[in-house]
Short mmCIF file of N, CA, C and O in Angstrom, two decimals:
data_model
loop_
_atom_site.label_atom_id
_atom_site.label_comp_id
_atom_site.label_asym_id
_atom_site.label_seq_id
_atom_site.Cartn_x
_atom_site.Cartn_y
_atom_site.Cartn_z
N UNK A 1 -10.27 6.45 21.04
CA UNK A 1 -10.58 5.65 22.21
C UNK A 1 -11.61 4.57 21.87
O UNK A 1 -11.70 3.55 22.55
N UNK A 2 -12.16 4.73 21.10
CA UNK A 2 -13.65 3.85 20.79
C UNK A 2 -13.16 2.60 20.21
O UNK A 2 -13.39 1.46 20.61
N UNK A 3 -12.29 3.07 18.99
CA UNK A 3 -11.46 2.05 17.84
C UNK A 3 -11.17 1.19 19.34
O UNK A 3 -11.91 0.28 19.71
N UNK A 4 -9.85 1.70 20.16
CA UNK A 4 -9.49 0.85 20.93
C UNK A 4 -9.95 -0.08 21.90
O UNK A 4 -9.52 -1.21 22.13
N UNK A 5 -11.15 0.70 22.58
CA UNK A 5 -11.82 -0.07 23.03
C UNK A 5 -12.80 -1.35 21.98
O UNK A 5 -12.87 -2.50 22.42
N UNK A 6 -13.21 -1.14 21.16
CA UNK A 6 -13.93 -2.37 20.24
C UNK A 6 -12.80 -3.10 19.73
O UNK A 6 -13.11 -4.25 19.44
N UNK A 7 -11.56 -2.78 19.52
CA UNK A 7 -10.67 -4.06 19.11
C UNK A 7 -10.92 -5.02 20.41
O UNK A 7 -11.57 -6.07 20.51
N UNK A 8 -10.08 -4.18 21.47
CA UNK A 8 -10.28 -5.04 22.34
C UNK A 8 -11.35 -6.12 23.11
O UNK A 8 -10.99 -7.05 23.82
N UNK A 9 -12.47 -5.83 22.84
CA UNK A 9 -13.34 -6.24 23.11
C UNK A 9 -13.51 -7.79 21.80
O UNK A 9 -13.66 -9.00 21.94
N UNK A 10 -13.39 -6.87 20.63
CA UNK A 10 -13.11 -8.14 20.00
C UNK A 10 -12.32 -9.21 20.33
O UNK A 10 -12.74 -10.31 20.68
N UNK A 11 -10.94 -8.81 20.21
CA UNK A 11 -9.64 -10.02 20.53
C UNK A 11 -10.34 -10.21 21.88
O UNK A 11 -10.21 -11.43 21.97
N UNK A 12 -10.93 -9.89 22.87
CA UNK A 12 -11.64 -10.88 24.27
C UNK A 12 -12.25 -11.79 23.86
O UNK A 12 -11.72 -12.88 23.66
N UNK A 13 -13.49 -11.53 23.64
CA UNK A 13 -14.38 -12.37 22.87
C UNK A 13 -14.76 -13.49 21.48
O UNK A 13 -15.52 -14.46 21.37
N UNK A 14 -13.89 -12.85 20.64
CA UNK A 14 -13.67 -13.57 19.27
C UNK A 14 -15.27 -13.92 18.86
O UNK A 14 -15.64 -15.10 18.86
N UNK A 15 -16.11 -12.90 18.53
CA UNK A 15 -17.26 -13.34 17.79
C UNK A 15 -16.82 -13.69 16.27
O UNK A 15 -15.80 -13.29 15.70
N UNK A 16 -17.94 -14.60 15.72
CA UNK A 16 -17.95 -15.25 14.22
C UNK A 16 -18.33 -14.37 13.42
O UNK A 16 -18.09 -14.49 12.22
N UNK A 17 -19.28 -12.83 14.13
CA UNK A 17 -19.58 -12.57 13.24
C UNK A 17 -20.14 -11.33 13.66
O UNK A 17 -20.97 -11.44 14.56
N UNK A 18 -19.84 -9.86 13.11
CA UNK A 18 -19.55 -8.25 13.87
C UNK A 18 -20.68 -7.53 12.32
O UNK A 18 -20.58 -7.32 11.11
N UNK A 19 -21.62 -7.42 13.37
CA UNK A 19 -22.71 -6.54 12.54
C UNK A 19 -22.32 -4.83 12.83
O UNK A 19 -22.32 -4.51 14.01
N UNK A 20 -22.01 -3.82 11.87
CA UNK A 20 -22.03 -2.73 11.91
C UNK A 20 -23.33 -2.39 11.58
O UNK A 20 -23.99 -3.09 10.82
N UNK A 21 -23.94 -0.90 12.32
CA UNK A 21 -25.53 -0.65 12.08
C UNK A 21 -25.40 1.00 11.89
O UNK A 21 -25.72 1.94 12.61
N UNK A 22 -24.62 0.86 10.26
CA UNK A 22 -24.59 2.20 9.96
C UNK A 22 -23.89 3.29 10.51
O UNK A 22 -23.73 3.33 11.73
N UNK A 23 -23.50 4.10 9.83
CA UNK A 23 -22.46 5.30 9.33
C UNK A 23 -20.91 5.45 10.37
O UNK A 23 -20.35 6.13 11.23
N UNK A 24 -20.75 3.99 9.29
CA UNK A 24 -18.51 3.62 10.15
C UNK A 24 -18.69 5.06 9.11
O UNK A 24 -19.92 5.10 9.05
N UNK A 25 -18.42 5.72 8.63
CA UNK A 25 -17.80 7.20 8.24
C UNK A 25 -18.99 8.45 8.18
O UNK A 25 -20.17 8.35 7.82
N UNK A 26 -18.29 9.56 8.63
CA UNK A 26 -19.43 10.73 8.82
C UNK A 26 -19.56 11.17 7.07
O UNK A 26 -20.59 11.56 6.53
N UNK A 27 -18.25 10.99 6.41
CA UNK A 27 -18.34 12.00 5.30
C UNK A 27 -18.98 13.35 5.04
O UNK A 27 -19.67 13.72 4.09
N UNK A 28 -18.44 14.20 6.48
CA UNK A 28 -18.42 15.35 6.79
C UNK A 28 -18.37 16.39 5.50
O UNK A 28 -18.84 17.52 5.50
N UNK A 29 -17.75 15.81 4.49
CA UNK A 29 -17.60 17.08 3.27
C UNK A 29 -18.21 16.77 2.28
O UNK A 29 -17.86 17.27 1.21
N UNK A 30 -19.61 15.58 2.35
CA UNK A 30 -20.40 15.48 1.51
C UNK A 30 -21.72 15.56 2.23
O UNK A 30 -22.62 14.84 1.79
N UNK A 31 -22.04 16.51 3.51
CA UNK A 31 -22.84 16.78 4.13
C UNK A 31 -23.57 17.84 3.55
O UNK A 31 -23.10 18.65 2.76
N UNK A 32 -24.75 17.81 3.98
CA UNK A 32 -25.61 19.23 3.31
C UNK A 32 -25.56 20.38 3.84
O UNK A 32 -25.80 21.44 3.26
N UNK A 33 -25.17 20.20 5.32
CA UNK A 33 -24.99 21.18 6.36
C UNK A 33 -24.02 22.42 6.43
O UNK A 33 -22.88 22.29 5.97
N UNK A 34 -24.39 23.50 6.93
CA UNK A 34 -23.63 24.75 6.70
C UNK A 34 -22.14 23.71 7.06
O UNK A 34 -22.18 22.55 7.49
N UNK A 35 -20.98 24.46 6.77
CA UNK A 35 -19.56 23.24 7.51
C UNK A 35 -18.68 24.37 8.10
O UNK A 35 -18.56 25.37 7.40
N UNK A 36 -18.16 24.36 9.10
CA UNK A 36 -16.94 25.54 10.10
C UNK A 36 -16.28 25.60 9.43
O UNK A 36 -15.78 24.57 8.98
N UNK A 37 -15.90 26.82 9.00
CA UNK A 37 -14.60 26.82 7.63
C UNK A 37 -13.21 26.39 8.47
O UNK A 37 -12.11 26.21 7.95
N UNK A 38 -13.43 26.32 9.40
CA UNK A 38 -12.06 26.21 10.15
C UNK A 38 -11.81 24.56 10.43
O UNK A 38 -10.80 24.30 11.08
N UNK A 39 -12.49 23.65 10.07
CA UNK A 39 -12.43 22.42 10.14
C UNK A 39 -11.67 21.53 8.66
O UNK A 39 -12.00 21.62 7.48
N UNK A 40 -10.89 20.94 9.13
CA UNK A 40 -10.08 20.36 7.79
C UNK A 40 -11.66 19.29 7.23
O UNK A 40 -12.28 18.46 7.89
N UNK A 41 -11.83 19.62 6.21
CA UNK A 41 -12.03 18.56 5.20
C UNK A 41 -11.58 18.13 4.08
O UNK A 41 -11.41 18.87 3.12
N UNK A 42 -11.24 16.48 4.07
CA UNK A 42 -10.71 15.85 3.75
C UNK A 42 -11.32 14.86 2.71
O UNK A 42 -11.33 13.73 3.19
N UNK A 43 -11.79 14.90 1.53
CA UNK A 43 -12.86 14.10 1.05
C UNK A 43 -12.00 12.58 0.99
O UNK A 43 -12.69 11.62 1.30
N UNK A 44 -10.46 12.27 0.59
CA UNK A 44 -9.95 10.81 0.32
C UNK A 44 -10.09 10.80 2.00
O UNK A 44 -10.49 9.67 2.30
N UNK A 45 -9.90 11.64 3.23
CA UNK A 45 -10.05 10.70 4.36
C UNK A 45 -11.37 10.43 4.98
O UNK A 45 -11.56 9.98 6.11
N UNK A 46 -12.43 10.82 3.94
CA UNK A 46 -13.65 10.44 4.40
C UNK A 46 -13.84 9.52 3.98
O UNK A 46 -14.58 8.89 4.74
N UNK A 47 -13.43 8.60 2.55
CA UNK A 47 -13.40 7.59 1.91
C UNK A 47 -12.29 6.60 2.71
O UNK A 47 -12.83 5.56 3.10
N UNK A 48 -11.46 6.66 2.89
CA UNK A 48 -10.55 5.99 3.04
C UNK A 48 -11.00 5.47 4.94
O UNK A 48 -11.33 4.31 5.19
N UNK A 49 -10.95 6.32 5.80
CA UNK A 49 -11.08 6.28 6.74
C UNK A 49 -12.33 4.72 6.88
O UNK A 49 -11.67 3.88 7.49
N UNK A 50 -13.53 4.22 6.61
CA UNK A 50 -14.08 3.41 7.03
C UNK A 50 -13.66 1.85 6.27
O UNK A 50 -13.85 0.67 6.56
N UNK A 51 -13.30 2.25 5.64
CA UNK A 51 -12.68 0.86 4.91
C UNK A 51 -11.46 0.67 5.63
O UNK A 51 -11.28 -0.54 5.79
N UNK A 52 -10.23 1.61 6.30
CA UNK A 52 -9.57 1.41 7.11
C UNK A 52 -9.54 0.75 8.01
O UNK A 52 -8.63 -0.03 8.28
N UNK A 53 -11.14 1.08 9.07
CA UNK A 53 -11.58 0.76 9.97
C UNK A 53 -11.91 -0.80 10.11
O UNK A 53 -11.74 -1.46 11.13
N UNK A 54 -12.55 -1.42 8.50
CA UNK A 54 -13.19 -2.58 8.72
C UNK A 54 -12.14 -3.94 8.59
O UNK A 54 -12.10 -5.09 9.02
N UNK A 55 -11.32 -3.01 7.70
CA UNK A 55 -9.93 -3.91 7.13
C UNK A 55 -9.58 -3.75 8.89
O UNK A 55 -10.65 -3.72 9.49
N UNK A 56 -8.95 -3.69 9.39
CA UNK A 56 -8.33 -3.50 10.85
C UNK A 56 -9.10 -4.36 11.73
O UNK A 56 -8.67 -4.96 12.71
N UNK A 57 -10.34 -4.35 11.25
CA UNK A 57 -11.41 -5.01 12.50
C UNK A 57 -11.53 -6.47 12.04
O UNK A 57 -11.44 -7.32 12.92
N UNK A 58 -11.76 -6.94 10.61
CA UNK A 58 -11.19 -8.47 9.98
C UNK A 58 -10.12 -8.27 10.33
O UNK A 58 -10.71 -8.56 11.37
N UNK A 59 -9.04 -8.06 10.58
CA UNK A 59 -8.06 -8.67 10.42
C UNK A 59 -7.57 -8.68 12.19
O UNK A 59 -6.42 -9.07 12.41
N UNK A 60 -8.24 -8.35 13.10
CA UNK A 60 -7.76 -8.42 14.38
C UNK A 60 -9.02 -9.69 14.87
O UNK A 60 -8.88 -10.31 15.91
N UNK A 61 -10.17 -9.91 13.99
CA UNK A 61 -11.17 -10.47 14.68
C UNK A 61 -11.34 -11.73 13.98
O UNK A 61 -11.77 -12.71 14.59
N UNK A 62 -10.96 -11.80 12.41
CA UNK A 62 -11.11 -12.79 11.86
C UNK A 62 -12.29 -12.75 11.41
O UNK A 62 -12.53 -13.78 10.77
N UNK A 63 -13.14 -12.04 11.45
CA UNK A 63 -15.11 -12.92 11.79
C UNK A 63 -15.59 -11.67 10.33
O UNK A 63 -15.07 -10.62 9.95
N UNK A 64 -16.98 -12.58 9.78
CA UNK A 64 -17.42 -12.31 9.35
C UNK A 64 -17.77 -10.29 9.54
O UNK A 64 -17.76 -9.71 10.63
N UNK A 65 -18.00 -9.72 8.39
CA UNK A 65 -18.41 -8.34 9.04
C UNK A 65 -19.76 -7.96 8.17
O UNK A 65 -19.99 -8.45 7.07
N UNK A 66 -20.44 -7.18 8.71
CA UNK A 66 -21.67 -7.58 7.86
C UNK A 66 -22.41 -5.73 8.16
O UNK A 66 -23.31 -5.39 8.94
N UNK A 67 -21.96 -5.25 7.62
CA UNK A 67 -22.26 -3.25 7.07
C UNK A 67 -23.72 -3.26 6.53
O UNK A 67 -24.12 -3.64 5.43
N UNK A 68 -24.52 -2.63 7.78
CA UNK A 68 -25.92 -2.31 7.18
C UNK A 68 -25.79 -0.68 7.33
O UNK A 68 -25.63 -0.14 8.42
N UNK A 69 -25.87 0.10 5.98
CA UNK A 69 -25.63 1.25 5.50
C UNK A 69 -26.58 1.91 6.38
O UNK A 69 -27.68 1.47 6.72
N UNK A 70 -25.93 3.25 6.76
CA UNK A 70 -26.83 4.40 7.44
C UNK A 70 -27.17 5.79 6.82
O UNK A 70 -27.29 5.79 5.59
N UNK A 71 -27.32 6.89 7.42
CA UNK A 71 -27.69 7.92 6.40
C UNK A 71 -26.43 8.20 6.08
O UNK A 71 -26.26 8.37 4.88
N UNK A 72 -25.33 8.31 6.86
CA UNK A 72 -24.29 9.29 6.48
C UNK A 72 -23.31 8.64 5.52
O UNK A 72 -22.33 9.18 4.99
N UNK A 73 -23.83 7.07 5.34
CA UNK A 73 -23.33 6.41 4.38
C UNK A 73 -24.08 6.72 3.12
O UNK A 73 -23.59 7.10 2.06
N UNK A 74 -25.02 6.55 3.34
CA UNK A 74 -26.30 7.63 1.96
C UNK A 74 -25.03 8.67 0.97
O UNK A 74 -24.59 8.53 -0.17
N UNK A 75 -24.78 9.63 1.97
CA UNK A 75 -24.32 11.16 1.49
C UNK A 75 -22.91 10.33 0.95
O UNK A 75 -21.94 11.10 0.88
N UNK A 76 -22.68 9.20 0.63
CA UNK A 76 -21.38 8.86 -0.19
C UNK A 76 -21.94 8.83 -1.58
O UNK A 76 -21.76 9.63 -2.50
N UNK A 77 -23.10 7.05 -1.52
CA UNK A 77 -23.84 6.87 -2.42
C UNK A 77 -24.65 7.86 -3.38
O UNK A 77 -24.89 7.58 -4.56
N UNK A 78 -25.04 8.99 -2.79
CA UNK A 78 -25.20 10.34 -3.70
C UNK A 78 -24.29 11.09 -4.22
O UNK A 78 -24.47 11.56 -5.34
N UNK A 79 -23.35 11.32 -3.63
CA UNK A 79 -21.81 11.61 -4.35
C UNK A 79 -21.59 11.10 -6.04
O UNK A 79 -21.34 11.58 -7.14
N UNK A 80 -21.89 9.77 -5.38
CA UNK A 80 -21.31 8.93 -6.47
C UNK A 80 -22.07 8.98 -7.65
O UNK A 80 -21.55 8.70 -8.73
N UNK A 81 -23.33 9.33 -7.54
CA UNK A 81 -24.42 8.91 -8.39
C UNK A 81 -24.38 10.21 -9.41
O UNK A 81 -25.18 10.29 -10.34
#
């Protein structure tokens, strides 16, 4: 519902330029936190999922996008490291 509602809001408006303010992905399975064994985790759809998101949002809005990293973007960047 959220996705849908912010496209839309985009294609209304047509800003030049869409500041994200941290964690487009939870990366739930690189969390430190106990995790519900009963919950799918998915590590390529924790990756995949926010780059999905931004590709979809250029390309419905046109406009600049400008990703200021949050914590739960952190728990990628430590992954990686």
């Amino acid at each position: 519902v959220f996705e849908w509602m912010l496209f839309e809001l985009v294609f209304r408006f047509k800003p030049a330029v869409i500041v994200l303010i941290g964690d487009d992905g939870d990366f739930f399975g690189l969390g430190a936190w106990d995790k519900d064994p009963l919950a799918p985790v998915s590590m390529r759809a924790d990756f995949e999922a926010p780059a999905r998101f931004i590709r979809k949002l250029r390309a419905i809005s046109g406009a600049t996008i400008i990703v200021i990293p949050g914590n739960h973007n952190d728990r990628m960047r430590r992954a990686l490291m």
